[in-house]
Short mmCIF file of N, CA, C and O in Angstrom, two decimals:
data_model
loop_
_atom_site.label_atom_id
_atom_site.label_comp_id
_atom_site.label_asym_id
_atom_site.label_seq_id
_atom_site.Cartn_x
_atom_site.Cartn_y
_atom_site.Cartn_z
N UNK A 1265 109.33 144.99 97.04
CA UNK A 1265 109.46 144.11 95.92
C UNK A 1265 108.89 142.74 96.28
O UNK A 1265 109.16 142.32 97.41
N UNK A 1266 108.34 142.20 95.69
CA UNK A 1266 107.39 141.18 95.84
C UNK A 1266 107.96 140.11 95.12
O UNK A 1266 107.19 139.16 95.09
N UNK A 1267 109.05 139.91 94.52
CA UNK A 1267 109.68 138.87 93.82
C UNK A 1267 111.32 138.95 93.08
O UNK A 1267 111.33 139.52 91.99
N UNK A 1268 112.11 138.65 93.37
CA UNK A 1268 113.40 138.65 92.83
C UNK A 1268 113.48 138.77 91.01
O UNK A 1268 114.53 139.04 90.42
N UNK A 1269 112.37 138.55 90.43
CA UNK A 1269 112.29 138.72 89.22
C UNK A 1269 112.59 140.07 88.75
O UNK A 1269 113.26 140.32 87.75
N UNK A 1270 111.92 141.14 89.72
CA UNK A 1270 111.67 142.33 89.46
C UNK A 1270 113.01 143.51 89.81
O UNK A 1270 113.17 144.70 89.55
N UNK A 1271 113.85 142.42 90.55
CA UNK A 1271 115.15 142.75 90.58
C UNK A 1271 116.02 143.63 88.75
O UNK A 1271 115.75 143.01 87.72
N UNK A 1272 116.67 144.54 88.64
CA UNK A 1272 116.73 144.67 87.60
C UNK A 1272 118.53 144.14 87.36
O UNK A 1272 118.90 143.74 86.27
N UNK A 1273 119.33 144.23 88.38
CA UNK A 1273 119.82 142.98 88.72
C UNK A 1273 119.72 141.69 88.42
O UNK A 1273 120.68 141.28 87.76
N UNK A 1274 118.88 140.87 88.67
CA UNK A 1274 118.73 139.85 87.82
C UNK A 1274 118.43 139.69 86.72
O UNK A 1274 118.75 138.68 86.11
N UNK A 1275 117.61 140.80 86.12
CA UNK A 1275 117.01 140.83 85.14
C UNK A 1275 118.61 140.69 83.50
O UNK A 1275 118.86 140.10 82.44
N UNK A 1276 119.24 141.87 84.61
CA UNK A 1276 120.53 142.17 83.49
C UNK A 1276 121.46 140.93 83.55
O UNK A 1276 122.08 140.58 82.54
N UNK A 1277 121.57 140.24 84.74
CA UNK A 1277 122.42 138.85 84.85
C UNK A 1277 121.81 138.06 83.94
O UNK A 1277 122.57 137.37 83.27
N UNK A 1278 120.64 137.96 83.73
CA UNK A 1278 119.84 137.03 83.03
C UNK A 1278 120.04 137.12 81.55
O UNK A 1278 119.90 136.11 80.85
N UNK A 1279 120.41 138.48 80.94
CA UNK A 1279 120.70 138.82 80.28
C UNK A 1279 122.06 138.22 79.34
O UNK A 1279 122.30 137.63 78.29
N UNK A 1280 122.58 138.68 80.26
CA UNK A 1280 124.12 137.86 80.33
C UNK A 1280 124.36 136.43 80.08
O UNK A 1280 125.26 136.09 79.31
N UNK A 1281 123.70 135.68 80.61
CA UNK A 1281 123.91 134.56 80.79
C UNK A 1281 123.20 133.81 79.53
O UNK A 1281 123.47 132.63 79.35
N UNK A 1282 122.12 134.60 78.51
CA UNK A 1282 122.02 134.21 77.38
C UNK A 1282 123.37 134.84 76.58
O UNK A 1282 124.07 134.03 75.96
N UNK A 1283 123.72 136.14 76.58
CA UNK A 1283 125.15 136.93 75.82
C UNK A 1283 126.40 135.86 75.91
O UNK A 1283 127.29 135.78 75.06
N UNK A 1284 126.30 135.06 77.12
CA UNK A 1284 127.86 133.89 77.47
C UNK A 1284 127.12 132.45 76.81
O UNK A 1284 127.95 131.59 76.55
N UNK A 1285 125.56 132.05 76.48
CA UNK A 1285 125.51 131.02 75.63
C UNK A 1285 126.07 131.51 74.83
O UNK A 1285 127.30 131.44 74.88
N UNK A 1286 125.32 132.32 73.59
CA UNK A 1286 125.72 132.77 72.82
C UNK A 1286 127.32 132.91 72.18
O UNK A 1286 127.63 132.70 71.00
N UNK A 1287 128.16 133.29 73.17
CA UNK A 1287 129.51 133.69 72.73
C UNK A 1287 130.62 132.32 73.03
O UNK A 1287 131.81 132.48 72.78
N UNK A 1288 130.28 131.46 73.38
CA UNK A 1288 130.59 130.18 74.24
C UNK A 1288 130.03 129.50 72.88
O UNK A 1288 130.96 128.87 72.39
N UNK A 1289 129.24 129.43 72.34
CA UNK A 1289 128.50 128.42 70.95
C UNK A 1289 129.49 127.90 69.99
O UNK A 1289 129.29 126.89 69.31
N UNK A 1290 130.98 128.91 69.93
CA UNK A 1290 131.69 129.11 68.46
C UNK A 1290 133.33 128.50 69.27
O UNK A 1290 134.39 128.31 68.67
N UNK A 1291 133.09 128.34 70.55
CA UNK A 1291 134.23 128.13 71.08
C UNK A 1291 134.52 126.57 70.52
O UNK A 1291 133.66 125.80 70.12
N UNK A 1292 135.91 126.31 70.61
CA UNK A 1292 136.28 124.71 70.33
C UNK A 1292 135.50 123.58 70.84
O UNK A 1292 135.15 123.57 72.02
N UNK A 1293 135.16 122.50 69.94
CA UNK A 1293 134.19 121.61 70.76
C UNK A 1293 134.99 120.67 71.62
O UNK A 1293 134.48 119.78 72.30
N UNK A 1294 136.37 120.94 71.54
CA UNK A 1294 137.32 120.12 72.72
C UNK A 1294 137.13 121.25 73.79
O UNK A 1294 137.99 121.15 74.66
N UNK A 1295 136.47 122.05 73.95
CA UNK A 1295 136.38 122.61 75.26
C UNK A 1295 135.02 122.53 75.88
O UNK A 1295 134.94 122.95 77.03
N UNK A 1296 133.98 122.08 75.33
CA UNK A 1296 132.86 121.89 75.92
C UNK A 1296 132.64 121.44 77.20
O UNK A 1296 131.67 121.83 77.85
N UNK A 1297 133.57 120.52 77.70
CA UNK A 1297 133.84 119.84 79.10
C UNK A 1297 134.81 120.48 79.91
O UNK A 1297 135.22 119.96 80.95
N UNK A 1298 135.30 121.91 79.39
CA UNK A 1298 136.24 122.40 80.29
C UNK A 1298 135.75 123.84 80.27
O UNK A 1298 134.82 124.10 81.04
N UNK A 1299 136.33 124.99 79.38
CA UNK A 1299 136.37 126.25 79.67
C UNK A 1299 134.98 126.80 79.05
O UNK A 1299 134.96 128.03 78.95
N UNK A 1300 133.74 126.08 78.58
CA UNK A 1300 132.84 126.05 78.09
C UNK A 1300 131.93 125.82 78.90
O UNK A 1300 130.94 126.55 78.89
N UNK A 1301 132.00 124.91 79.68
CA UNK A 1301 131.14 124.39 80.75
C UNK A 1301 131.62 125.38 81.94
O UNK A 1301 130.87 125.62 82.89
N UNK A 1302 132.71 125.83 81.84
CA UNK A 1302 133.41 126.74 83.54
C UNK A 1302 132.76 127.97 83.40
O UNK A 1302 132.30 128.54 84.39
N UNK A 1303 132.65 128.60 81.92
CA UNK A 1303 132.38 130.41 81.73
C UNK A 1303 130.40 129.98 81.90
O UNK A 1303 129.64 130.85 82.33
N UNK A 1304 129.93 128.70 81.52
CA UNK A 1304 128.66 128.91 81.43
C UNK A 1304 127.56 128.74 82.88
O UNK A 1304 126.41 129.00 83.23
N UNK A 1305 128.78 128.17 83.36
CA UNK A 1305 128.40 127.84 84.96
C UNK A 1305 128.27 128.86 85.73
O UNK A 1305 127.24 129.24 86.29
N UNK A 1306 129.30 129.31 85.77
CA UNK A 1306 129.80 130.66 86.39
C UNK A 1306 128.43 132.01 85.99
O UNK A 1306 127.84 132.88 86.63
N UNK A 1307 128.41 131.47 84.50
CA UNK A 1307 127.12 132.68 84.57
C UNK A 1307 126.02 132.30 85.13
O UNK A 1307 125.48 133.04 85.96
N UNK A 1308 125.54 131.24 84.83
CA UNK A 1308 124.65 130.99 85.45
C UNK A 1308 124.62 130.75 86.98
O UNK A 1308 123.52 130.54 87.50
N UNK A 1309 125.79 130.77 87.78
CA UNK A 1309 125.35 130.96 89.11
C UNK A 1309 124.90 132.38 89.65
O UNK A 1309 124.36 132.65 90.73
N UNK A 1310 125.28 133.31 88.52
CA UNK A 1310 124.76 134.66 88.85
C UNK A 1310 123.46 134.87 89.24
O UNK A 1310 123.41 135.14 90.44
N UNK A 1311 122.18 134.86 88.57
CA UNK A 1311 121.24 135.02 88.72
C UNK A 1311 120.81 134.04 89.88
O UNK A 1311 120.25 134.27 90.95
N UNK A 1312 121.14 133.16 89.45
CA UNK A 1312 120.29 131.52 90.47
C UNK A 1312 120.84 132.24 91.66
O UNK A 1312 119.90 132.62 92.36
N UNK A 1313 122.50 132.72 92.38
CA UNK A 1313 122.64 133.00 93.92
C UNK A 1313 121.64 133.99 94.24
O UNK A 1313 120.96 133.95 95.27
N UNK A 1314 121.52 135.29 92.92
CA UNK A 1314 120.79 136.22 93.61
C UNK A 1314 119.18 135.50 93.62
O UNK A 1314 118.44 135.82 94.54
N UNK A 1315 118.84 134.83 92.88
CA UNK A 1315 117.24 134.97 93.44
C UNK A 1315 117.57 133.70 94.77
O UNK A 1315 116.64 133.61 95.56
N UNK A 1316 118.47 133.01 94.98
CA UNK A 1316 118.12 131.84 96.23
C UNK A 1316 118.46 132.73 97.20
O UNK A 1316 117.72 132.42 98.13
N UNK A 1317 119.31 133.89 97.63
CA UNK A 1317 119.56 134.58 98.41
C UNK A 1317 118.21 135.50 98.88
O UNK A 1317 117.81 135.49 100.05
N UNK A 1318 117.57 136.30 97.80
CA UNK A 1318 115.91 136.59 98.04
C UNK A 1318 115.10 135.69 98.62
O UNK A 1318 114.24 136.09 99.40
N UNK A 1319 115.22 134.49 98.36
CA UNK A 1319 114.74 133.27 99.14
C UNK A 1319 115.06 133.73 100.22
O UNK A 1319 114.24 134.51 100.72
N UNK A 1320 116.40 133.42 101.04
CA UNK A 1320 116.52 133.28 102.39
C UNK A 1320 116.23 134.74 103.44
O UNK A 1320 116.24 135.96 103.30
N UNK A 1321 115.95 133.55 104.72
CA UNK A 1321 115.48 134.43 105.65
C UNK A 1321 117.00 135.34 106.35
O UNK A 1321 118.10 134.86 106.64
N UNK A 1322 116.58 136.59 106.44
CA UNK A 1322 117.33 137.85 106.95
C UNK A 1322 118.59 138.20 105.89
O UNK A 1322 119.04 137.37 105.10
N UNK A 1323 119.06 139.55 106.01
CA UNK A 1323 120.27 139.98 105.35
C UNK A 1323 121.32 139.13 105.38
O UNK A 1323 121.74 138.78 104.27
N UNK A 1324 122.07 138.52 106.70
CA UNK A 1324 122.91 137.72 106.36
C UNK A 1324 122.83 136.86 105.37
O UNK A 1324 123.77 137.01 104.58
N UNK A 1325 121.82 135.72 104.99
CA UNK A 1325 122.22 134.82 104.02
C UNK A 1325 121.67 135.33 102.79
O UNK A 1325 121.60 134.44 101.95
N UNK A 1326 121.32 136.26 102.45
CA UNK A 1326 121.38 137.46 101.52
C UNK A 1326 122.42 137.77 101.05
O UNK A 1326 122.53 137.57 99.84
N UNK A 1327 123.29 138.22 101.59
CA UNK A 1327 124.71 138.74 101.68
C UNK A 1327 125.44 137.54 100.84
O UNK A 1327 125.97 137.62 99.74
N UNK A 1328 125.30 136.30 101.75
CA UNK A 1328 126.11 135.43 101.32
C UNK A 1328 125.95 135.47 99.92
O UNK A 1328 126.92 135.48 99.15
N UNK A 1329 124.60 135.48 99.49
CA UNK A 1329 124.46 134.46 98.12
C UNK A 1329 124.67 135.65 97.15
O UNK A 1329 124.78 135.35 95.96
N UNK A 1330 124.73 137.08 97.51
CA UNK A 1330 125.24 137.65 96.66
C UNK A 1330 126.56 137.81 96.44
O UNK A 1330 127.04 138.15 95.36
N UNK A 1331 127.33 137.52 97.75
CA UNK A 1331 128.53 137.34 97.74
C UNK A 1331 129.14 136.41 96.60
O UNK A 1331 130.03 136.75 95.82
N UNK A 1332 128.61 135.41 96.66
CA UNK A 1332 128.58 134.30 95.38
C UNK A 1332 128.73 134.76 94.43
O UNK A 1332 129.71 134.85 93.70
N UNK A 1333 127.39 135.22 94.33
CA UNK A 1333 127.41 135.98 92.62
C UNK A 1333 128.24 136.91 92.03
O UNK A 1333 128.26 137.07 90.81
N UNK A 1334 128.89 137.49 92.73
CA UNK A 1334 129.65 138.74 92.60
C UNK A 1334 131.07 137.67 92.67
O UNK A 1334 131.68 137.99 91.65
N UNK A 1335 131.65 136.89 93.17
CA UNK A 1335 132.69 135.45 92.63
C UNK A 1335 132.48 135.27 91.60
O UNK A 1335 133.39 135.11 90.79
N UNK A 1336 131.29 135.24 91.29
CA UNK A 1336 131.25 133.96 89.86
C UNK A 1336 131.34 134.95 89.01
O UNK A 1336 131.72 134.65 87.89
N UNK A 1337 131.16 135.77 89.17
CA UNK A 1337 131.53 137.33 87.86
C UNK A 1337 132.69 137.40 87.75
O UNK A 1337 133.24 137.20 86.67
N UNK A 1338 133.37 137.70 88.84
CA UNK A 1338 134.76 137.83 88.68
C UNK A 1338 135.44 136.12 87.76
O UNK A 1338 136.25 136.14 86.83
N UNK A 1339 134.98 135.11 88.22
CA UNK A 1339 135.70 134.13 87.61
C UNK A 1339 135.11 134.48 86.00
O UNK A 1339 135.87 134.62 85.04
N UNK A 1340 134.00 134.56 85.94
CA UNK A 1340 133.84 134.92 84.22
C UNK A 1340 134.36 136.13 83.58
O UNK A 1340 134.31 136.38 82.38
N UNK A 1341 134.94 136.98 84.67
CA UNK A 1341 136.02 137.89 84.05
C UNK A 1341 137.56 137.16 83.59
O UNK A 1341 138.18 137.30 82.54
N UNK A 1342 137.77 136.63 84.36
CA UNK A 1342 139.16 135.84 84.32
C UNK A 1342 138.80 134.96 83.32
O UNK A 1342 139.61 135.00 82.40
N UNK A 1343 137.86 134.13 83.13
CA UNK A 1343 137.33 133.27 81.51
C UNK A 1343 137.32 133.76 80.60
O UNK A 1343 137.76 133.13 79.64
N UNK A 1344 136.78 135.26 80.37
CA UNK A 1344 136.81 135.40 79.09
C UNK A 1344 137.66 135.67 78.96
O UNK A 1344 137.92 135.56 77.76
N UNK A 1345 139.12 136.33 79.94
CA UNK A 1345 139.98 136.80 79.11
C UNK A 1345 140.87 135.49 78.73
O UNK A 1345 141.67 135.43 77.80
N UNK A 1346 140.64 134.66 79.46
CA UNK A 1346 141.66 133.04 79.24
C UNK A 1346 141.26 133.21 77.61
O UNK A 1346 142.03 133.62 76.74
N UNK A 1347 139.81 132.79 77.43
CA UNK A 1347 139.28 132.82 76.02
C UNK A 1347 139.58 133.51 74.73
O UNK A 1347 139.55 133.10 73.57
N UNK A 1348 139.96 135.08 75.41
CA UNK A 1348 141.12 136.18 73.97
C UNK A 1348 141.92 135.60 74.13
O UNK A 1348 142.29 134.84 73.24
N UNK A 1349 142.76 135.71 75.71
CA UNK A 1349 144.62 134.99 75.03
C UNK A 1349 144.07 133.55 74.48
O UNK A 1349 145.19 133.41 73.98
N UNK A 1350 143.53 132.60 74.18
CA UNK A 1350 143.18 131.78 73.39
C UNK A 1350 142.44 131.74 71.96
O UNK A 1350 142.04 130.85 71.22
N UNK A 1351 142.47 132.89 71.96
CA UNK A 1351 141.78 133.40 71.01
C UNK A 1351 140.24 132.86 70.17
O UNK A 1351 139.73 132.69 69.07
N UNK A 1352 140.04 132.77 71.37
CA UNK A 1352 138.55 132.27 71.30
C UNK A 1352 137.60 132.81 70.62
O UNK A 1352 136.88 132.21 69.82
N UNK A 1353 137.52 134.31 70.97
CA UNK A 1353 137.46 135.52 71.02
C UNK A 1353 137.94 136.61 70.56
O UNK A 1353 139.08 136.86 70.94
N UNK A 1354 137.16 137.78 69.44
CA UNK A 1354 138.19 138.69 69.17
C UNK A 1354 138.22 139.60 70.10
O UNK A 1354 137.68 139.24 71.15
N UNK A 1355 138.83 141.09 70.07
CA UNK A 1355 138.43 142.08 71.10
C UNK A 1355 137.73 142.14 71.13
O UNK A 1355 137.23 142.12 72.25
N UNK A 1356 136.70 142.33 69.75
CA UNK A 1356 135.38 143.25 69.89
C UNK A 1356 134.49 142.93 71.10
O UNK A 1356 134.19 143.68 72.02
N UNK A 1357 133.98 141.14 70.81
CA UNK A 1357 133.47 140.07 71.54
C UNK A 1357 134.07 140.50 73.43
O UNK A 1357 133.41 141.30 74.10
N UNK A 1358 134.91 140.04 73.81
CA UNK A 1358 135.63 140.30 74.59
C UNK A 1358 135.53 141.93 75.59
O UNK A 1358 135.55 142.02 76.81
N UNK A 1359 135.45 142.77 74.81
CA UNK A 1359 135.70 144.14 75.28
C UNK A 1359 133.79 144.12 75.36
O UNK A 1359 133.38 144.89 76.22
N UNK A 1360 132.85 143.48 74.72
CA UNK A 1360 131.52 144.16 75.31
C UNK A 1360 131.11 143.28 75.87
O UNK A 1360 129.93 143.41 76.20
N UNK A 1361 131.89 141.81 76.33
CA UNK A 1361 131.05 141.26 77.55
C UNK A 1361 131.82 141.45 78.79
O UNK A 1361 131.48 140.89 79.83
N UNK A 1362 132.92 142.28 78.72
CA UNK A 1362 133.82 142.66 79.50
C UNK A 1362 133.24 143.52 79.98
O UNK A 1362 133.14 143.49 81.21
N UNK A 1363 132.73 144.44 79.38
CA UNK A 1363 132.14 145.43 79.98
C UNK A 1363 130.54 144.91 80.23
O UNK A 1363 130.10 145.58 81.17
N UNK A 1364 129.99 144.41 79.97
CA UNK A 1364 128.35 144.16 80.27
C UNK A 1364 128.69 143.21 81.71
O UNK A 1364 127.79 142.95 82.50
N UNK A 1365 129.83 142.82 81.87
CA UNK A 1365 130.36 141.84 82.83
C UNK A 1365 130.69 142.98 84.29
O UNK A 1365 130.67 142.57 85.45
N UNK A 1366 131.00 144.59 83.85
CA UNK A 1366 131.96 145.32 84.77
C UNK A 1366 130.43 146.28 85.34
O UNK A 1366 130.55 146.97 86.35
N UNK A 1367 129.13 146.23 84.64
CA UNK A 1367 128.31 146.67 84.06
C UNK A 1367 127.69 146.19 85.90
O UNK A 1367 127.65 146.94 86.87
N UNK A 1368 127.30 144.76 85.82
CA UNK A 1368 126.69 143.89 86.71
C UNK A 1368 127.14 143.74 88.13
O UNK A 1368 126.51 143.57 89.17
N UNK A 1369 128.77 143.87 87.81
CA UNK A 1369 129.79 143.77 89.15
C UNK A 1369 129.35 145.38 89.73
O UNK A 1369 129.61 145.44 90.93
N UNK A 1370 128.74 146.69 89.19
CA UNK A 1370 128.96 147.95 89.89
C UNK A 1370 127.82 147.51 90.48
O UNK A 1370 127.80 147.59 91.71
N UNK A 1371 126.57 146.94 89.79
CA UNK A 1371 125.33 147.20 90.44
C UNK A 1371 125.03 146.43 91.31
O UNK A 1371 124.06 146.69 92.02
N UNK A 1372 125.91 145.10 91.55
CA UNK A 1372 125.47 143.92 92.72
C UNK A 1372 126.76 144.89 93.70
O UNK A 1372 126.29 145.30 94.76
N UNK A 1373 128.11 145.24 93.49
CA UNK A 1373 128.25 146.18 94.34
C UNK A 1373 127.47 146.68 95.12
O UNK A 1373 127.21 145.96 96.08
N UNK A 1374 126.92 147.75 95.08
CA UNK A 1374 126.23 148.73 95.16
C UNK A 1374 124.93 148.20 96.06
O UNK A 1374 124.43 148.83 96.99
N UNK A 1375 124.45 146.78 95.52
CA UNK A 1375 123.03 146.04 95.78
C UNK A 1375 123.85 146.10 97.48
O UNK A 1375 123.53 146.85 98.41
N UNK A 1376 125.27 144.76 97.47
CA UNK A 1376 125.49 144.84 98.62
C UNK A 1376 125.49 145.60 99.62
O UNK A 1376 124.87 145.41 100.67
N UNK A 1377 126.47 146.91 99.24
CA UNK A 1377 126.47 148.15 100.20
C UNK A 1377 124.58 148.36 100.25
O UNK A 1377 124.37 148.96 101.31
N UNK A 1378 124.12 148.27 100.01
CA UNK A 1378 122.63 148.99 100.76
C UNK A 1378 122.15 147.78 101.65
O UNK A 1378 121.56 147.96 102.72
N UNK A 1379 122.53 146.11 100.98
CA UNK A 1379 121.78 145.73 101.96
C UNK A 1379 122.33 145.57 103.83
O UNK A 1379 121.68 145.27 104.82
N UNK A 1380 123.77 145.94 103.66
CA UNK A 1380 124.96 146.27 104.32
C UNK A 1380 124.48 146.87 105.50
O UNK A 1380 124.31 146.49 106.66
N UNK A 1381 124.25 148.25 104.66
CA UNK A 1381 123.50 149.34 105.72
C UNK A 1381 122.74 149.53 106.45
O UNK A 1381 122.67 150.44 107.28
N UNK A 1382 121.59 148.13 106.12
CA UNK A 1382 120.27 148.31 106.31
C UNK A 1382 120.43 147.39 107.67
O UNK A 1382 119.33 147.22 108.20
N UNK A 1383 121.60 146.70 108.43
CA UNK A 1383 122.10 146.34 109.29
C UNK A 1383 122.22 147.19 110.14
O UNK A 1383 122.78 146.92 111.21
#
């Protein structure tokens, strides 16, 4: 692979991280500086760790920065659901970025264990 773009991994984080503008747009504008700015951050450190981690030299700091990314998923799991019990959010909303969210966590899984191995 000749570029982290081609990652399909990033490609689907990238994805995401327009799906959390998007769903974040309708939220309260007294939250813009708090749980608005936390769920949009969080997505967006997804993609950005994995391609700065492609950046770095050897598996270890590879590891790390996917390590990251695979955090910041989990905290945007724990956001959106803050966001239903707040009702930010109905299920519907909720249950398919929940899952497009559980979607990303199997495959950067998975990314890790191989680059793991290759140790």
């Amino acid at each position: 692979m000749s570029t982290f773009r081609e990652l399909l991994i990033w490609q689907k984080s990238m994805l995401f991280v327009s799906e959390i503008y998007q769903l974040t747009n309708f939220f309260p504008k007294d939250e813009n500086f708090s749980l608005t700015s936390q769920i949009r951050r969080s997505a967006i450190s997804i993609p950005s760790n994995i391609a700065e981690g492609y950046g770095r030299d050897g598996n270890k700091d590879y590891l790390k920065f996917l390590n990251i990314s695979i955090s910041s998923l989990y905290e945007i799991q724990t956001q959106i659901e803050i966001a239903y019990n707040l009702k930010y959010i109905n299920e519907i909303q909720f249950n398919k970025t929940y899952e497009n969210s559980r979607e990303i966590e199997r495959m950067l899984s998975a990314f890790i264990r191989k680059i793991k191995e290759r140790n």
